[in-house]
Short mmCIF file of C-alpha atoms in Angstrom, two decimals:
data_model
loop_
_atom_site.label_atom_id
_atom_site.label_comp_id
_atom_site.label_asym_id
_atom_site.label_seq_id
_atom_site.Cartn_x
_atom_site.Cartn_y
_atom_site.Cartn_z
CA UNK A 180 -4.19 0.56 23.45
CA UNK A 181 -5.84 3.01 21.07
CA UNK A 182 -9.18 1.55 22.16
CA UNK A 183 -8.27 -2.01 21.14
CA UNK A 184 -7.40 -5.07 23.28
CA UNK A 185 -3.65 -5.47 22.77
CA UNK A 186 -1.50 -8.19 24.32
CA UNK A 187 1.77 -7.37 26.05
CA UNK A 188 3.83 -8.40 23.05
CA UNK A 189 3.19 -11.32 20.71
CA UNK A 190 1.18 -14.30 21.94
CA UNK A 191 -0.05 -17.52 20.33
CA UNK A 192 -1.64 -20.82 21.32
CA UNK A 193 -0.02 -23.92 19.82
CA UNK A 194 -2.67 -26.08 18.20
CA UNK A 195 -2.81 -29.52 19.72
CA UNK A 196 -0.57 -28.37 22.57
CA UNK A 197 -1.10 -28.82 26.29
CA UNK A 198 -2.86 -25.47 26.76
CA UNK A 199 -5.20 -26.03 23.81
CA UNK A 200 -6.10 -29.50 25.09
CA UNK A 201 -6.58 -28.34 28.69
CA UNK A 202 -8.94 -25.56 27.60
CA UNK A 203 -10.89 -27.97 25.40
CA UNK A 204 -11.35 -30.32 28.37
CA UNK A 205 -13.12 -27.43 30.12
CA UNK A 206 -15.21 -26.76 26.99
CA UNK A 207 -13.31 -23.51 26.38
CA UNK A 208 -12.66 -23.05 22.68
CA UNK A 209 -10.88 -19.77 21.94
CA UNK A 210 -11.56 -18.34 18.52
CA UNK A 211 -8.80 -16.82 16.46
CA UNK A 212 -6.87 -17.08 13.23
CA UNK A 213 -3.63 -18.49 11.88
CA UNK A 214 -0.80 -16.08 11.07
CA UNK A 215 -0.08 -15.53 7.40
CA UNK A 216 1.96 -18.26 5.72
CA UNK A 217 3.47 -15.62 3.44
CA UNK A 218 6.26 -14.40 5.69
CA UNK A 219 9.26 -12.20 5.02
CA UNK A 220 12.78 -12.63 6.32
CA UNK A 221 15.51 -10.08 6.85
CA UNK A 222 19.08 -11.04 5.94
CA UNK A 223 21.86 -8.48 6.40
CA UNK A 224 19.23 -5.76 6.56
CA UNK A 225 17.50 -6.71 3.29
CA UNK A 226 13.92 -7.97 3.34
CA UNK A 227 12.94 -10.88 1.13
CA UNK A 228 10.01 -13.27 0.86
CA UNK A 229 10.17 -16.53 2.82
CA UNK A 230 8.55 -19.24 0.69
CA UNK A 231 5.63 -20.87 2.48
CA UNK A 232 6.41 -24.40 1.25
CA UNK A 233 9.62 -26.38 1.55
CA UNK A 234 9.72 -27.05 -2.20
CA UNK A 235 9.58 -23.33 -2.94
CA UNK A 236 12.25 -22.63 -0.34
CA UNK A 237 14.54 -25.25 -1.85
CA UNK A 238 14.10 -23.59 -5.25
CA UNK A 239 14.92 -20.13 -3.88
CA UNK A 240 18.20 -18.57 -5.01
CA UNK A 241 18.88 -17.62 -1.39
CA UNK A 242 20.28 -21.13 -0.97
CA UNK A 243 23.03 -22.89 -2.91
CA UNK A 244 23.26 -26.63 -3.57
CA UNK A 245 24.86 -27.58 -0.25
CA UNK A 246 22.36 -25.41 1.65
CA UNK A 247 19.42 -27.05 -0.09
CA UNK A 248 20.60 -30.57 0.65
CA UNK A 249 21.26 -29.75 4.30
CA UNK A 250 17.91 -27.95 4.72
CA UNK A 251 15.95 -30.78 3.09
CA UNK A 252 17.60 -33.28 5.44
CA UNK A 253 16.86 -31.12 8.50
CA UNK A 254 13.21 -30.59 7.56
CA UNK A 255 12.74 -34.29 6.88
CA UNK A 256 14.22 -35.05 10.30
CA UNK A 257 11.86 -32.59 11.99
CA UNK A 258 8.79 -33.69 10.00
CA UNK A 259 9.06 -37.36 10.99
CA UNK A 260 10.22 -36.62 14.53
CA UNK A 261 13.62 -38.31 14.09
CA UNK A 262 15.32 -35.41 15.82
CA UNK A 263 18.43 -37.30 17.00
CA UNK A 264 18.65 -35.29 20.21
CA UNK A 265 21.14 -36.72 22.67
CA UNK A 266 20.89 -36.33 26.42
CA UNK A 267 22.25 -32.95 27.40
CA UNK A 268 22.13 -31.46 23.88
CA UNK A 269 21.69 -27.71 23.75
CA UNK A 270 20.34 -25.91 20.68
CA UNK A 271 23.90 -24.83 19.81
CA UNK A 272 25.23 -28.40 20.04
CA UNK A 273 22.36 -29.85 17.99
CA UNK A 274 22.76 -27.23 15.24
CA UNK A 275 26.52 -27.83 15.08
CA UNK A 276 25.83 -31.52 14.50
CA UNK A 277 22.90 -31.30 12.07
CA UNK A 278 22.59 -27.91 10.34
CA UNK A 279 25.28 -28.68 7.77
CA UNK A 280 25.95 -25.13 6.55
CA UNK A 281 26.08 -21.69 8.21
CA UNK A 282 23.07 -20.45 6.23
CA UNK A 283 20.93 -23.45 7.18
CA UNK A 284 22.06 -23.09 10.79
CA UNK A 285 20.88 -19.47 10.76
CA UNK A 286 17.51 -20.43 9.24
CA UNK A 287 16.94 -23.23 11.74
CA UNK A 288 17.99 -21.00 14.63
CA UNK A 289 15.47 -18.41 13.43
CA UNK A 290 12.68 -21.01 13.35
CA UNK A 291 13.60 -22.30 16.82
CA UNK A 292 13.66 -18.73 18.13
CA UNK A 293 10.17 -18.10 16.74
CA UNK A 294 8.86 -21.34 18.29
CA UNK A 295 10.41 -20.72 21.72
CA UNK A 296 10.82 -16.90 21.95
CA UNK A 297 14.35 -17.74 23.12
CA UNK A 298 17.57 -16.66 21.44
CA UNK A 299 19.64 -18.62 23.94
CA UNK A 300 21.76 -21.38 22.43
CA UNK A 301 21.93 -23.10 25.83
CA UNK A 302 18.22 -23.94 25.53
CA UNK A 303 17.41 -27.65 25.96
CA UNK A 304 17.35 -28.92 22.36
CA UNK A 305 14.78 -31.66 22.95
CA UNK A 306 12.13 -29.27 24.28
CA UNK A 307 12.95 -26.55 21.74
CA UNK A 308 12.75 -28.91 18.76
CA UNK A 309 9.53 -30.56 19.92
CA UNK A 310 7.95 -27.11 20.09
CA UNK A 311 9.31 -26.25 16.64
CA UNK A 312 7.90 -29.49 15.22
CA UNK A 313 4.47 -28.75 16.71
CA UNK A 314 4.55 -25.23 15.27
CA UNK A 315 5.54 -26.43 11.79
CA UNK A 316 3.12 -29.36 11.63
CA UNK A 317 0.04 -28.02 13.45
CA UNK A 318 0.47 -24.26 13.57
CA UNK A 319 -0.63 -21.64 16.07
CA UNK A 320 -3.68 -19.47 16.71
CA UNK A 321 -3.74 -15.77 17.49
CA UNK A 322 -6.64 -15.51 19.91
CA UNK A 323 -9.47 -13.07 19.18
CA UNK A 324 -9.65 -10.52 21.97
CA UNK A 325 -6.24 -11.47 23.36
CA UNK A 326 -5.49 -13.59 26.39
CA UNK A 327 -8.05 -11.75 28.51
CA UNK A 328 -10.73 -13.73 26.69
CA UNK A 329 -9.15 -16.97 27.98
CA UNK A 330 -8.83 -15.65 31.53
CA UNK A 331 -12.48 -14.55 31.46
CA UNK A 332 -13.56 -17.98 30.21
CA UNK A 333 -11.56 -19.73 32.95
CA UNK A 334 -13.11 -17.50 35.61
CA UNK A 335 -16.57 -18.53 34.43
CA UNK A 336 -15.86 -22.23 34.99
CA UNK A 337 -13.72 -21.90 38.14
CA UNK A 338 -15.16 -21.73 41.66
CA UNK A 339 -15.10 -18.35 43.42
CA UNK A 340 -11.71 -17.53 44.95
CA UNK A 341 -10.82 -15.91 48.26
CA UNK A 342 -7.58 -13.96 48.35
CA UNK A 343 -5.03 -13.47 51.07
CA UNK A 344 -1.51 -12.12 50.88
CA UNK A 345 1.19 -14.57 52.01
CA UNK A 346 4.96 -14.47 52.27
CA UNK A 347 5.54 -18.23 52.32
CA UNK A 348 3.61 -21.46 51.76
CA UNK A 349 4.24 -22.11 55.44
CA UNK A 350 1.69 -19.35 56.11
CA UNK A 351 -1.07 -21.42 54.47
CA UNK A 352 -3.19 -23.59 56.75
CA UNK A 353 -4.12 -26.32 54.26
CA UNK A 354 -3.34 -29.96 53.57
CA UNK A 355 -2.24 -29.19 50.00
CA UNK A 356 -0.90 -26.06 48.34
CA UNK A 357 -0.51 -25.27 44.64
CA UNK A 358 2.04 -22.59 43.76
CA UNK A 359 1.13 -21.20 40.33
CA UNK A 360 3.54 -18.31 39.88
CA UNK A 361 6.70 -17.33 38.06
CA UNK A 362 9.86 -19.21 39.00
CA UNK A 363 11.23 -16.22 40.95
CA UNK A 364 8.02 -15.90 42.98
CA UNK A 365 7.93 -19.64 43.60
CA UNK A 366 11.46 -19.52 45.02
CA UNK A 367 10.36 -16.78 47.41
CA UNK A 368 7.22 -18.64 48.50
CA UNK A 369 8.85 -22.07 48.77
CA UNK A 370 12.25 -21.54 50.41
CA UNK A 371 13.22 -25.18 49.92
CA UNK A 372 12.77 -25.04 46.13
CA UNK A 373 15.95 -25.62 44.13
CA UNK A 374 18.28 -24.55 46.91
CA UNK A 375 20.97 -26.89 45.55
CA UNK A 376 20.46 -26.03 41.88
CA UNK A 377 21.59 -23.04 39.81
CA UNK A 378 19.05 -20.37 39.00
CA UNK A 379 17.26 -20.69 35.69
CA UNK A 380 17.97 -18.20 32.94
CA UNK A 381 15.11 -15.86 32.15
CA UNK A 382 14.19 -14.99 28.59
CA UNK A 383 13.89 -11.21 28.52
CA UNK A 384 12.80 -9.43 25.34
CA UNK A 385 11.87 -5.94 24.18
CA UNK A 386 8.58 -5.23 22.39
CA UNK A 387 6.94 -2.43 20.49
CA UNK A 388 3.14 -2.74 20.50
CA UNK A 389 1.39 -0.62 17.90
CA UNK A 390 -2.09 0.38 16.85
CA UNK A 391 -1.99 1.73 13.30
CA UNK A 392 -4.83 3.44 11.46
CA UNK A 393 -3.97 1.15 8.53
CA UNK A 394 -1.24 -1.25 7.48
CA UNK A 395 1.12 0.55 5.08
CA UNK A 396 2.10 -2.69 3.31
CA UNK A 397 -0.73 -5.29 3.58
CA UNK A 398 1.44 -7.90 1.82
CA UNK A 399 3.79 -8.07 4.82
CA UNK A 400 1.92 -9.40 7.87
CA UNK A 401 4.71 -11.57 9.33
CA UNK A 402 8.48 -11.06 9.26
CA UNK A 403 11.50 -12.61 10.97
CA UNK A 404 15.15 -11.70 11.20
CA UNK A 405 17.58 -14.45 10.20
CA UNK A 406 20.85 -12.89 11.31
CA UNK A 407 19.22 -10.79 14.03
CA UNK A 408 16.59 -11.85 16.61
CA UNK A 409 13.75 -9.75 15.18
CA UNK A 410 10.04 -10.56 14.87
CA UNK A 411 7.02 -8.74 13.43
CA UNK A 412 3.40 -9.83 13.19
CA UNK A 413 -0.05 -8.35 12.67
CA UNK A 414 -2.58 -9.49 15.28
CA UNK A 415 -5.67 -8.10 13.57
CA UNK A 416 -7.66 -10.64 11.59
CA UNK A 417 -6.76 -10.60 7.89
CA UNK A 418 -10.46 -10.47 7.00
CA UNK A 419 -11.06 -7.32 9.10
CA UNK A 420 -12.47 -4.25 7.32
CA UNK A 421 -9.70 -2.25 5.68
CA UNK A 422 -10.78 0.93 7.49
CA UNK A 423 -10.34 -0.70 10.91
CA UNK A 424 -7.24 0.11 12.99
CA UNK A 425 -4.57 -2.59 12.93
CA UNK A 426 -2.77 -4.18 15.89
CA UNK A 427 0.89 -4.91 15.16
CA UNK A 428 3.71 -6.26 17.31
CA UNK A 429 7.46 -5.97 16.91
CA UNK A 430 9.77 -7.94 19.17
CA UNK A 431 13.51 -8.37 19.64
CA UNK A 432 14.59 -11.56 21.40
CA UNK A 433 17.03 -9.61 23.55
CA UNK A 434 16.74 -6.39 25.51
CA UNK A 435 17.26 -3.43 23.15
CA UNK A 436 16.50 0.28 22.97
CA UNK A 437 13.28 1.50 21.40
CA UNK A 438 15.20 2.86 18.41
CA UNK A 439 16.23 -0.68 17.40
CA UNK A 440 12.60 -1.82 17.22
CA UNK A 441 11.56 1.33 15.37
CA UNK A 442 14.33 0.76 12.83
CA UNK A 443 13.08 -2.83 12.37
CA UNK A 444 9.58 -1.46 11.76
CA UNK A 445 11.00 0.90 9.13
CA UNK A 446 12.12 -2.17 7.19
CA UNK A 447 8.98 -4.30 7.46
CA UNK A 448 6.33 -1.54 7.28
CA UNK A 449 7.79 1.54 5.66
CA UNK A 450 5.59 4.56 6.49
CA UNK A 451 4.28 3.15 9.77
CA UNK A 452 5.28 6.31 11.64
CA UNK A 453 2.72 8.30 9.65
CA UNK A 454 -0.22 6.09 10.67
CA UNK A 455 0.45 5.44 14.37
CA UNK A 456 -2.62 5.78 16.57
CA UNK A 457 -0.82 4.72 19.73
CA UNK A 458 2.47 2.97 20.55
CA UNK A 459 3.86 1.26 23.63
CA UNK A 460 7.51 0.32 24.16
CA UNK A 461 8.07 -2.54 26.59
CA UNK A 462 11.75 -2.37 27.45
CA UNK A 463 12.11 -5.67 29.31
CA UNK A 464 9.44 -8.36 29.20
CA UNK A 465 10.10 -11.75 30.79
CA UNK A 466 8.78 -14.32 28.34
CA UNK A 467 9.72 -17.54 30.10
CA UNK A 468 12.33 -19.40 32.09
CA UNK A 469 14.76 -21.15 29.75
CA UNK A 470 14.91 -24.93 30.22
CA UNK A 471 18.69 -25.24 29.92
CA UNK A 472 20.45 -28.35 28.73
CA UNK A 473 21.97 -30.38 31.58
CA UNK A 474 19.97 -28.50 34.24
CA UNK A 475 17.21 -30.54 35.89
CA UNK A 476 13.83 -28.87 36.30
CA UNK A 477 11.72 -29.30 39.45
CA UNK A 478 8.94 -31.88 39.45
CA UNK A 479 5.29 -30.87 39.76
CA UNK A 480 5.16 -32.37 43.25
CA UNK A 481 7.97 -31.50 45.62
CA UNK A 482 9.14 -34.66 47.40
CA UNK A 483 8.06 -34.92 51.03
CA UNK A 484 6.11 -31.69 50.63
CA UNK A 485 2.41 -30.81 50.57
CA UNK A 486 3.27 -28.42 47.76
CA UNK A 487 2.59 -28.70 44.02
CA UNK A 488 4.25 -26.45 41.45
CA UNK A 489 2.62 -25.04 38.33
CA UNK A 490 4.54 -23.01 35.76
CA UNK A 491 6.61 -23.01 32.60
CA UNK A 492 9.71 -23.91 34.62
CA UNK A 493 8.31 -27.26 35.83
CA UNK A 494 9.49 -30.54 34.29
CA UNK A 495 6.35 -31.27 32.26
CA UNK A 496 7.84 -32.03 28.84
CA UNK A 497 6.57 -28.69 27.52
CA UNK A 498 7.58 -25.03 27.50
CA UNK A 499 5.90 -21.60 27.54
CA UNK A 500 2.13 -21.58 28.16
CA UNK A 501 1.97 -25.27 27.26
CA UNK A 502 4.39 -25.95 30.11
CA UNK A 503 2.20 -24.06 32.57
CA UNK A 504 -0.92 -25.89 31.37
CA UNK A 505 0.71 -29.34 31.40
CA UNK A 506 2.00 -28.87 34.94
CA UNK A 507 -1.42 -27.59 36.06
CA UNK A 508 -3.14 -30.68 34.67
CA UNK A 509 -0.53 -32.96 36.28
CA UNK A 510 -0.97 -31.22 39.64
CA UNK A 511 -4.77 -31.44 39.41
CA UNK A 512 -4.68 -35.17 38.65
CA UNK A 513 -2.22 -35.82 41.47
CA UNK A 514 -4.35 -33.88 43.94
CA UNK A 515 -7.53 -35.69 42.92
CA UNK A 516 -5.79 -39.05 43.25
CA UNK A 517 -4.37 -38.15 46.63
CA UNK A 518 -7.63 -36.82 48.09
CA UNK A 519 -9.59 -39.80 46.68
CA UNK A 520 -7.13 -42.21 48.29
CA UNK A 521 -7.31 -40.31 51.60
CA UNK A 522 -11.12 -40.37 51.54
CA UNK A 523 -11.13 -44.11 50.85
#
């Protein structure tokens, strides 16, 4: 886009997560940078600075006394991992029990939304909060060169592949089959998958990907909406030459018209319209399959099947790309164990 490698919307690798660890085991070490800790938040349309440290946030006049006490308790709970998530808790239920005040609930919901890309309150609270804790304690990396660099690195260490179009796993003449697709495609390829369970809920978002000749306001590289599901981030390294074009992403964690994203950009980067090199509106991007509370997810290995499942929808204890990586590792280990046992 505008001559630069631009992801389809925002992307990040969670440090110390399943994907990061799986790549490291293959001696793949993506380079990148951490997003700016100096973020901005939008509340009722007004943009204000989000303090980078909890102490600064607790001193901010955005919060009153009750808010500060409730937020300190919530952050302490998250920091030590004492999340108090009960079986079947959704994000909505957990926030009702622990947020304490409406303002703290909105702030925590914003942080969970950033860590999961999901604005769905039915999201499984345990998985959502574990991802939030990882994001807050270890951080994320924006990968240099985008996700293509990871795909290229994986292709270099993987054996050559032969391709063939299939309509069902029953078309494959093999002892074992790994289905590494989206949930919808897996259901089409494996007719027996989840036939007695409700469909998962997809997370669909809208994005505005931008290449700008310069960043109108360099002090604002990251911004989040508190009372609206908005996100903005710059994916060009902060140490890049100032005369280099800048990659920026705006996202809304629902499906919205382009004008909504452009209006959001007007708030976080006033004057951006005058420096656009190229723009791309992505009206409906499927980010993931929401792990809903009280809805069981399929196991990596389908019982009584020769089929293994890999994807973010699999019950791996992780979500997003970490879920795909964790299920891939689990499938690989199971296959190695099975073939070793068969050979013996």
